[in-house]
Amino acid sequence: MEKQTEPSGVYEVFVQRDHLDPMMHVGSLLAPTNELALQLARENFTRREQILQIWVVPRTHIYSAEEDDFHAREMDRSYREVSGYTENGRLWRMFKEKEITLEEIVRYVEQKKQSKHDLHREESHES
Amino acid sequence: MDSQRLEEEFVKRVQSGAKIEASDWMPDGYRHLLIKLIHMHAVSEIMGVYPEKEWVPKAPNLRRKLALMAKVQDEMGHGQLLLRIVEDLAAPYGKGREELLDDLVEGKVKFHNVFHMEARTWADAGLIGWLIDGAAIINQASLLSTSYAPYARILKRICAEESFHMQHGENVILSIAMGTDEQRKMLQDSLDYWWYSLLFFFGPLEITPAAQKMLHYRIRTKTNEELRQKFLAKYVPRIWSLGLTIPDPTLHYDSKLERWHYAEPEWEVFQKIVSENKGPKSQERIALRRIAQDQHKWVRLAMTTGI
């Protein structure tokens, strides 16, 4: 990485708490060099919590959209969202079944040990 | 430390739940298995677009058309995210995006059996969204606990986007199931066409040496059969509730063995589809992919050189 030479440049700080988490922006700080920025980031942001990784990025290296309408939603996008399909629950009930959610599938697949009942028919089904 | 010691330490780490990052040392065997698995996953996302995009112009209404296009966009996006992970893994072998995509059109990397099949009717398109995506979600959910952290993080994102795919697929199926006799017949016909492809999707019953190694390295934590059983447990009751008949009269839950009994797919027939690209639509779709690969070269060039 190139050495930052201007006195006290602004650095944006990112931390990763767990291998399954993305890098998260936590704040910024002033520092004269990359190395000092890293030291300061550790002291300022991670005094207590256990973290895996810190990134410090000179603010001048961050490029972001300037126009306000860059993120504008020009039309209704419910067709690509779960919230656009809320009628599924009602429709399944017409067939005496219930809707299924992704979270439910993930929990079901990840569960370490299954009871007899789970394997046959998911637990919540008959409730 | 000699390489055997390093390997032993590595296995001990992953088996105790440690996660591996791209920059960590890893055994060549681990790297090869990851490249093979994630490369296949990535190109399957891309080839998975074809059966659905064929229905974009023929979708029954504008909302369905928009939803299908959104799925196509998501799946191409997943392909990109996954290829990025393979690129990092394959960098020591000098393999980049171009080579990884060339492998697809040259038949050097396989994609899932289901994407070699034909989406003949709107019910097929719906069934792909409901059951094929359902099967894929079960497979991907099981990989969330993989020992390779960059893959796990991307899968988390992919699964989140799949939740719309799931609801969309169910919604299409539910509307057909509530339709006319002719529409319900079309749905039944679709289930008949896809059922054994769906069972095959999870892979062979036996634990192959490669699968055994993936379990050893905690790249995977579940066997093919465990996942197939989970799929059956979640989906069979729902298929039945719609009044559909699964084309396997022997299918039942065996409470003594605590597993679903099912008639096995013709493994050799389906295996040939995947390994030799000999499914009903394999060659046609690979040819389309080849055209895209050739004709869009200038786009990739512009995107990678910034000119």
Coordinates of C-alpha atoms in Angstrom, one line a residue:
Chain A
M1 CA 0.0 0.0 0.0
E2 CA 1.2 3.5 -0.8
K3 CA 2.4 5.5 2.2
Q4 CA 0.1 8.4 3.1
T5 CA 2.2 11.5 3.4
E6 CA -0.2 14.4 4.1
P7 CA -0.4 15.2 7.8
S8 CA -3.4 13.7 9.5
G9 CA -5.5 12.4 6.6
V10 CA -8.9 11.0 7.2
Y11 CA -9.2 7.2 7.3
E12 CA -12.4 5.3 7.2
V13 CA -12.4 2.2 9.5
F14 CA -13.9 -1.1 8.8
V15 CA -14.0 -4.2 11.1
Q16 CA -14.9 -7.8 10.6
R17 CA -16.3 -9.5 13.7
D18 CA -16.7 -13.0 12.5
H19 CA -15.7 -15.0 9.5
L20 CA -19.3 -15.1 8.3
D21 CA -19.7 -11.3 8.6
P22 CA -18.8 -8.8 6.0
M23 CA -16.5 -5.9 6.7
M24 CA -18.5 -3.3 8.5
H25 CA -17.9 0.5 8.5
V26 CA -17.6 1.6 12.1
G27 CA -16.3 5.2 11.8
S28 CA -13.3 7.3 10.9
L29 CA -10.2 8.8 12.4
L30 CA -7.3 11.2 11.6
A31 CA -3.8 9.7 11.2
P32 CA -0.6 10.7 9.4
T33 CA 0.3 7.2 8.1
N34 CA -1.3 3.9 7.3
E35 CA 0.4 2.2 10.2
L36 CA -0.7 4.8 12.7
A37 CA -4.2 4.7 11.4
L38 CA -4.2 1.0 12.0
Q39 CA -2.9 1.4 15.5
L40 CA -5.4 4.1 16.3
A41 CA -8.3 2.1 14.8
R42 CA -7.5 -0.8 17.1
E43 CA -7.4 1.5 20.1
N44 CA -10.4 3.5 19.2
F45 CA -12.8 0.9 18.0
T46 CA -11.8 -2.5 19.3
R47 CA -10.8 -2.0 22.9
R48 CA -13.2 -4.6 24.2
E49 CA -14.8 -6.7 21.5
Q50 CA -13.0 -9.6 19.9
I51 CA -12.6 -8.9 16.2
L52 CA -11.0 -10.7 13.3
Q53 CA -9.7 -8.0 11.0
I54 CA -9.5 -4.2 10.7
W55 CA -9.2 -2.2 7.5
V56 CA -8.3 1.4 7.4
V57 CA -8.9 3.1 4.1
P58 CA -7.8 6.7 3.2
R59 CA -11.1 8.6 2.6
T60 CA -9.6 9.9 -0.6
H61 CA -9.6 6.4 -1.9
I62 CA -13.3 6.0 -1.5
Y63 CA -15.4 6.7 -4.5
S64 CA -19.1 7.1 -4.1
A65 CA -22.1 8.3 -6.0
E66 CA -22.7 12.1 -5.9
E67 CA -26.0 12.4 -7.6
D68 CA -29.0 12.1 -5.3
D69 CA -31.0 10.0 -7.7
F70 CA -28.3 7.3 -8.2
H71 CA -30.2 5.0 -5.8
A72 CA -33.6 6.1 -6.9
R73 CA -36.3 3.4 -7.3
E74 CA -38.0 4.4 -10.5
M75 CA -40.8 1.9 -10.1
D76 CA -42.5 -0.6 -7.7
R77 CA -40.2 -3.5 -7.2
S78 CA -42.3 -5.7 -5.0
Y79 CA -42.3 -8.3 -7.7
R80 CA -38.7 -9.0 -6.7
E81 CA -39.3 -9.0 -3.0
V82 CA -40.6 -11.5 -0.6
S83 CA -43.1 -8.8 0.5
G84 CA -44.7 -9.0 -3.0
Y85 CA -45.9 -12.6 -2.3
T86 CA -47.6 -12.3 1.0
E87 CA -50.7 -14.0 -0.4
N88 CA -48.9 -17.3 -0.5
G89 CA -49.8 -18.0 3.2
R90 CA -53.5 -17.6 2.4
L91 CA -53.2 -19.7 -0.8
W92 CA -51.4 -22.5 1.0
R93 CA -54.1 -22.6 3.7
M94 CA -56.7 -23.3 0.9
F95 CA -54.7 -26.5 0.3
K96 CA -54.4 -27.1 4.1
E97 CA -50.7 -26.4 4.1
K98 CA -48.7 -23.5 5.3
E99 CA -46.2 -21.2 3.6
I100 CA -42.5 -22.0 3.9
T101 CA -39.8 -19.4 4.5
L102 CA -36.1 -19.4 3.7
E103 CA -35.2 -18.9 7.3
E104 CA -37.2 -22.0 8.2
I105 CA -35.4 -24.1 5.5
V106 CA -32.0 -22.8 6.7
R107 CA -32.8 -23.7 10.3
Y108 CA -34.2 -27.1 9.2
V109 CA -31.1 -28.0 7.2
E110 CA -28.6 -26.8 9.8
Q111 CA -30.1 -28.5 12.7
K112 CA -27.6 -31.0 13.9
K113 CA -29.8 -33.8 15.0
Q114 CA -33.3 -34.5 13.9
S115 CA -36.2 -36.0 15.8
K116 CA -38.2 -38.7 14.1
H117 CA -41.0 -36.2 13.7
D118 CA -38.9 -33.6 12.0
L119 CA -37.7 -36.0 9.4
H120 CA -41.1 -37.1 8.5
R121 CA -42.9 -33.8 8.5
E122 CA -41.5 -30.5 9.7
E123 CA -42.2 -29.8 13.3
S124 CA -44.3 -26.7 12.9
H125 CA -46.5 -28.3 10.3
E126 CA -49.2 -29.7 12.5
S127 CA -49.3 -26.9 15.0
Chain B
M1 CA 7.1 -27.6 9.2
D2 CA 6.9 -30.4 6.6
S3 CA 3.8 -30.6 4.4
Q4 CA 2.3 -33.6 6.2
R5 CA 2.4 -31.8 9.5
L6 CA 0.9 -28.7 7.9
E7 CA -1.9 -30.8 6.5
E8 CA -2.6 -32.5 9.8
E9 CA -2.7 -29.1 11.6
F10 CA -5.0 -27.8 8.9
V11 CA -7.4 -30.7 9.2
K12 CA -7.5 -30.4 12.9
R13 CA -8.3 -26.7 12.6
V14 CA -11.2 -27.2 10.1
Q15 CA -12.6 -30.2 12.0
S16 CA -12.8 -28.1 15.2
G17 CA -14.8 -25.5 13.3
A18 CA -12.2 -23.0 12.2
K19 CA -12.8 -21.0 9.0
I20 CA -10.3 -20.6 6.3
E21 CA -9.7 -17.3 4.4
A22 CA -8.4 -16.9 0.8
S23 CA -5.0 -15.7 2.1
D24 CA -4.5 -18.6 4.6
W25 CA -2.3 -21.6 3.8
M26 CA -4.3 -24.5 2.5
P27 CA -3.5 -28.0 1.2
D28 CA -3.6 -28.3 -2.6
G29 CA -6.3 -31.0 -2.2
Y30 CA -8.5 -28.6 -0.3
R31 CA -7.9 -25.9 -3.0
H32 CA -8.7 -28.3 -5.8
L33 CA -11.9 -29.5 -4.2
L34 CA -13.1 -25.9 -3.6
I35 CA -12.3 -24.8 -7.1
K36 CA -14.2 -27.8 -8.5
L37 CA -17.2 -27.3 -6.3
I38 CA -17.5 -23.5 -6.6
H39 CA -16.7 -23.4 -10.3
M40 CA -19.5 -25.9 -10.9
H41 CA -21.8 -23.9 -8.6
A42 CA -21.0 -20.7 -10.5
V43 CA -21.6 -22.0 -14.0
S44 CA -24.7 -23.8 -12.8
E45 CA -26.1 -20.4 -11.8
I46 CA -25.3 -19.1 -15.3
M47 CA -26.7 -22.1 -17.1
G48 CA -29.7 -22.0 -14.7
V49 CA -30.7 -18.7 -16.3
Y50 CA -31.4 -20.4 -19.7
P51 CA -34.6 -22.4 -18.9
E52 CA -36.1 -19.4 -17.2
K53 CA -35.1 -16.7 -19.7
E54 CA -36.8 -18.8 -22.4
W55 CA -40.0 -18.0 -20.6
V56 CA -39.5 -14.2 -20.2
P57 CA -41.1 -13.4 -23.6
K58 CA -43.9 -15.9 -23.0
A59 CA -44.7 -15.1 -19.3
P60 CA -48.5 -14.8 -18.8
N61 CA -48.5 -11.2 -17.5
L62 CA -46.2 -8.3 -16.9
R63 CA -45.7 -9.0 -13.2
R64 CA -44.6 -12.5 -13.9
K65 CA -42.3 -11.2 -16.7
L66 CA -40.7 -8.7 -14.4
A67 CA -40.2 -11.3 -11.7
L68 CA -38.6 -13.8 -14.1
M69 CA -36.3 -11.1 -15.3
A70 CA -35.4 -10.3 -11.7
K71 CA -34.5 -13.9 -11.1
V72 CA -32.4 -14.1 -14.3
Q73 CA -30.6 -11.0 -13.0
D74 CA -30.1 -12.5 -9.6
E75 CA -28.7 -15.8 -10.9
M76 CA -26.3 -14.1 -13.3
G77 CA -25.2 -12.0 -10.3
H78 CA -24.7 -15.1 -8.2
G79 CA -22.6 -16.6 -11.0
Q80 CA -20.4 -13.4 -10.9
L81 CA -20.0 -13.5 -7.2
L82 CA -19.1 -17.2 -7.2
L83 CA -16.6 -16.8 -10.1
R84 CA -14.9 -14.1 -8.1
I85 CA -14.3 -16.6 -5.3
V86 CA -13.0 -19.2 -7.8
E87 CA -10.6 -16.6 -9.3
D88 CA -8.9 -16.0 -6.0
L89 CA -8.6 -19.8 -5.5
A90 CA -7.3 -20.4 -9.0
A91 CA -4.9 -17.5 -9.1
P92 CA -1.9 -19.6 -8.2
Y93 CA -2.6 -21.7 -11.4
G94 CA -2.8 -18.5 -13.5
K95 CA -6.5 -19.1 -14.2
G96 CA -8.8 -16.1 -14.5
R97 CA -12.4 -15.2 -15.5
E98 CA -11.9 -15.8 -19.2
E99 CA -10.4 -19.3 -18.7
L100 CA -13.2 -20.2 -16.2
L101 CA -15.9 -19.2 -18.7
D102 CA -14.1 -20.9 -21.6
D103 CA -14.1 -24.1 -19.5
L104 CA -17.9 -24.0 -19.7
V105 CA -18.2 -23.7 -23.5
E106 CA -15.5 -26.3 -23.9
G107 CA -17.3 -28.8 -21.7
K108 CA -14.5 -28.9 -19.1
V109 CA -16.7 -27.9 -16.3
K110 CA -20.1 -29.5 -15.6
F111 CA -23.4 -28.0 -14.5
H112 CA -26.4 -29.3 -12.7
N113 CA -28.5 -31.9 -14.5
V114 CA -31.7 -29.9 -14.1
F115 CA -30.4 -27.1 -16.4
H116 CA -29.9 -29.6 -19.2
M117 CA -33.7 -30.2 -19.3
E118 CA -36.4 -28.5 -21.3
A119 CA -38.8 -25.9 -19.8
R120 CA -41.6 -27.0 -22.1
T121 CA -44.6 -25.2 -20.4
W122 CA -45.4 -22.4 -18.0
A123 CA -45.9 -25.1 -15.4
D124 CA -42.3 -26.2 -16.0
A125 CA -41.2 -22.7 -15.5
G126 CA -43.1 -22.5 -12.3
L127 CA -41.9 -25.9 -11.1
I128 CA -38.3 -24.9 -11.7
G129 CA -38.9 -21.9 -9.4
W130 CA -40.6 -24.0 -6.8
L131 CA -38.9 -27.4 -6.6
I132 CA -35.6 -26.9 -8.5
D133 CA -34.9 -23.7 -6.6
G134 CA -36.2 -25.4 -3.4
A135 CA -33.7 -28.2 -3.9
A136 CA -30.9 -25.8 -4.7
I137 CA -31.8 -23.8 -1.5
I138 CA -31.5 -26.9 0.6
N139 CA -28.2 -27.6 -0.9
Q140 CA -26.9 -24.0 -0.4
A141 CA -28.3 -23.8 3.1
S142 CA -26.2 -26.9 4.0
L143 CA -23.1 -25.2 2.6
L144 CA -23.5 -22.1 4.9
S145 CA -21.4 -24.0 7.4
T146 CA -18.6 -24.7 5.0
S147 CA -15.0 -24.3 6.3
Y148 CA -14.1 -21.8 3.5
A149 CA -15.2 -18.4 4.8
P150 CA -15.4 -16.5 1.5
Y151 CA -17.8 -19.1 0.1
A152 CA -19.9 -19.1 3.3
R153 CA -20.2 -15.3 3.2
I154 CA -21.3 -15.3 -0.4
L155 CA -23.8 -18.1 0.2
K156 CA -25.3 -16.1 3.0
R157 CA -26.0 -13.3 0.4
I158 CA -27.2 -15.8 -2.2
C159 CA -29.6 -17.5 0.2
A160 CA -31.1 -14.1 1.2
E161 CA -31.9 -13.4 -2.5
E162 CA -33.2 -16.9 -3.0
S163 CA -36.0 -16.2 -0.5
F164 CA -37.8 -14.1 -3.2
H165 CA -37.2 -16.9 -5.7
M166 CA -38.9 -19.4 -3.4
Q167 CA -41.9 -17.2 -2.8
H168 CA -42.2 -16.4 -6.5
G169 CA -42.0 -20.1 -7.5
E170 CA -44.7 -21.1 -4.9
N171 CA -46.9 -18.2 -6.1
V172 CA -46.8 -19.4 -9.7
I173 CA -47.5 -23.0 -8.7
L174 CA -50.3 -22.0 -6.4
S175 CA -52.0 -20.1 -9.2
I176 CA -51.8 -22.9 -11.6
A177 CA -53.0 -25.4 -9.0
M178 CA -56.1 -23.2 -8.5
G179 CA -56.7 -23.0 -12.2
T180 CA -58.7 -25.0 -14.7
D181 CA -58.5 -28.8 -15.1
E182 CA -56.3 -28.2 -18.1
Q183 CA -53.9 -26.1 -16.1
R184 CA -53.8 -28.7 -13.3
K185 CA -53.1 -31.4 -15.8
M186 CA -50.2 -29.3 -17.1
L187 CA -48.9 -29.1 -13.6
Q188 CA -49.1 -32.8 -13.1
D189 CA -47.4 -33.4 -16.4
S190 CA -44.6 -31.1 -15.2
L191 CA -44.1 -32.9 -12.0
D192 CA -43.9 -36.2 -13.9
Y193 CA -41.3 -34.7 -16.2
W194 CA -39.1 -33.3 -13.4
W195 CA -39.4 -35.7 -10.5
Y196 CA -36.5 -38.0 -11.2
S197 CA -34.3 -35.1 -12.3
L198 CA -35.0 -33.6 -8.9
L199 CA -33.9 -36.7 -7.1
F200 CA -30.8 -36.9 -9.1
F201 CA -30.0 -33.3 -8.4
F202 CA -28.7 -34.2 -4.9
G203 CA -26.2 -36.7 -6.4
P204 CA -25.5 -40.4 -5.9
L205 CA -26.3 -42.3 -2.8
E206 CA -22.9 -43.6 -2.2
I207 CA -20.3 -41.4 -0.7
T208 CA -17.7 -41.0 -3.4
P209 CA -14.0 -40.5 -2.5
A210 CA -14.3 -36.8 -3.5
A211 CA -17.4 -36.4 -1.4
Q212 CA -15.6 -38.1 1.5
K213 CA -12.7 -35.7 1.2
M214 CA -15.1 -32.7 1.2
L215 CA -16.6 -34.0 4.4
H216 CA -13.1 -34.6 5.8
Y217 CA -12.2 -30.9 5.1
R218 CA -15.6 -29.7 6.2
I219 CA -16.2 -28.1 2.8
R220 CA -19.5 -29.9 3.1
T221 CA -21.0 -31.2 6.3
K222 CA -24.0 -33.2 5.0
T223 CA -24.2 -36.1 2.6
N224 CA -26.2 -36.1 -0.6
E225 CA -28.7 -38.5 0.9
E226 CA -29.2 -36.4 4.0
L227 CA -30.0 -33.5 1.8
R228 CA -32.3 -35.5 -0.4
Q229 CA -34.2 -36.7 2.7
K230 CA -34.6 -33.2 3.9
F231 CA -35.9 -32.1 0.5
L232 CA -38.5 -35.0 0.6
A233 CA -39.5 -34.2 4.1
K234 CA -40.2 -30.5 3.3
Y235 CA -41.7 -30.8 -0.1
V236 CA -43.5 -34.2 -0.5
P237 CA -46.3 -33.1 1.9
R238 CA -46.8 -29.9 0.0
I239 CA -46.8 -31.6 -3.4
W240 CA -49.5 -33.9 -2.0
S241 CA -51.5 -31.1 -0.5
L242 CA -51.9 -29.6 -4.0
G243 CA -53.6 -32.9 -5.1
L244 CA -50.7 -33.9 -7.3
T245 CA -49.5 -37.4 -7.8
I246 CA -45.7 -38.1 -7.4
P247 CA -44.8 -40.5 -10.2
D248 CA -43.4 -43.1 -7.8
P249 CA -46.0 -45.4 -6.4
T250 CA -43.4 -46.8 -3.9
L251 CA -42.7 -43.4 -2.3
H252 CA -43.5 -43.4 1.4
Y253 CA -42.0 -42.4 4.8
D254 CA -40.6 -45.5 6.5
S255 CA -41.1 -44.8 10.2
K256 CA -39.0 -47.9 11.1
L257 CA -36.0 -46.8 9.2
E258 CA -36.8 -43.1 9.8
R259 CA -36.3 -42.2 6.2
W260 CA -38.3 -41.6 3.0
H261 CA -38.3 -44.6 0.7
Y262 CA -38.2 -43.6 -2.9
A263 CA -37.5 -45.3 -6.3
E264 CA -34.1 -44.3 -7.4
P265 CA -33.6 -42.3 -10.6
E266 CA -31.8 -44.0 -13.5
W267 CA -28.4 -42.9 -12.3
E268 CA -26.4 -43.8 -15.5
V269 CA -28.9 -42.0 -17.8
F270 CA -28.8 -38.8 -15.8
Q271 CA -25.0 -39.1 -15.2
K272 CA -24.5 -39.1 -19.0
I273 CA -26.6 -35.9 -19.3
V274 CA -24.2 -34.1 -17.0
S275 CA -20.8 -35.6 -17.8
E276 CA -21.3 -35.6 -21.6
N277 CA -23.7 -32.7 -21.9
K278 CA -26.2 -34.9 -23.5
G279 CA -29.5 -33.6 -22.1
P280 CA -32.4 -32.5 -24.3
K281 CA -31.2 -28.8 -24.1
S282 CA -27.4 -29.1 -23.3
Q283 CA -26.0 -28.4 -26.7
E284 CA -28.4 -25.7 -27.6
R285 CA -27.8 -23.8 -24.4
I286 CA -24.0 -24.3 -24.5
A287 CA -24.1 -23.0 -28.1
L288 CA -26.0 -19.9 -26.9
R289 CA -23.5 -19.4 -24.1
R290 CA -20.7 -19.7 -26.7
I291 CA -22.3 -17.0 -28.8
A292 CA -22.5 -14.8 -25.7
Q293 CA -18.9 -15.6 -24.9
D294 CA -17.7 -14.6 -28.4
Q295 CA -19.9 -11.7 -29.2
H296 CA -19.6 -10.0 -25.8
K297 CA -15.8 -10.2 -25.8
W298 CA -15.6 -6.4 -26.5
V299 CA -17.8 -5.7 -23.5
R300 CA -15.6 -7.7 -21.2
L301 CA -12.6 -6.0 -22.7
A302 CA -14.1 -2.6 -22.1
M303 CA -15.0 -3.5 -18.6
T304 CA -11.6 -4.9 -17.7
T305 CA -9.4 -2.3 -19.3
G306 CA -11.6 0.8 -18.7
I307 CA -11.3 2.0 -22.2

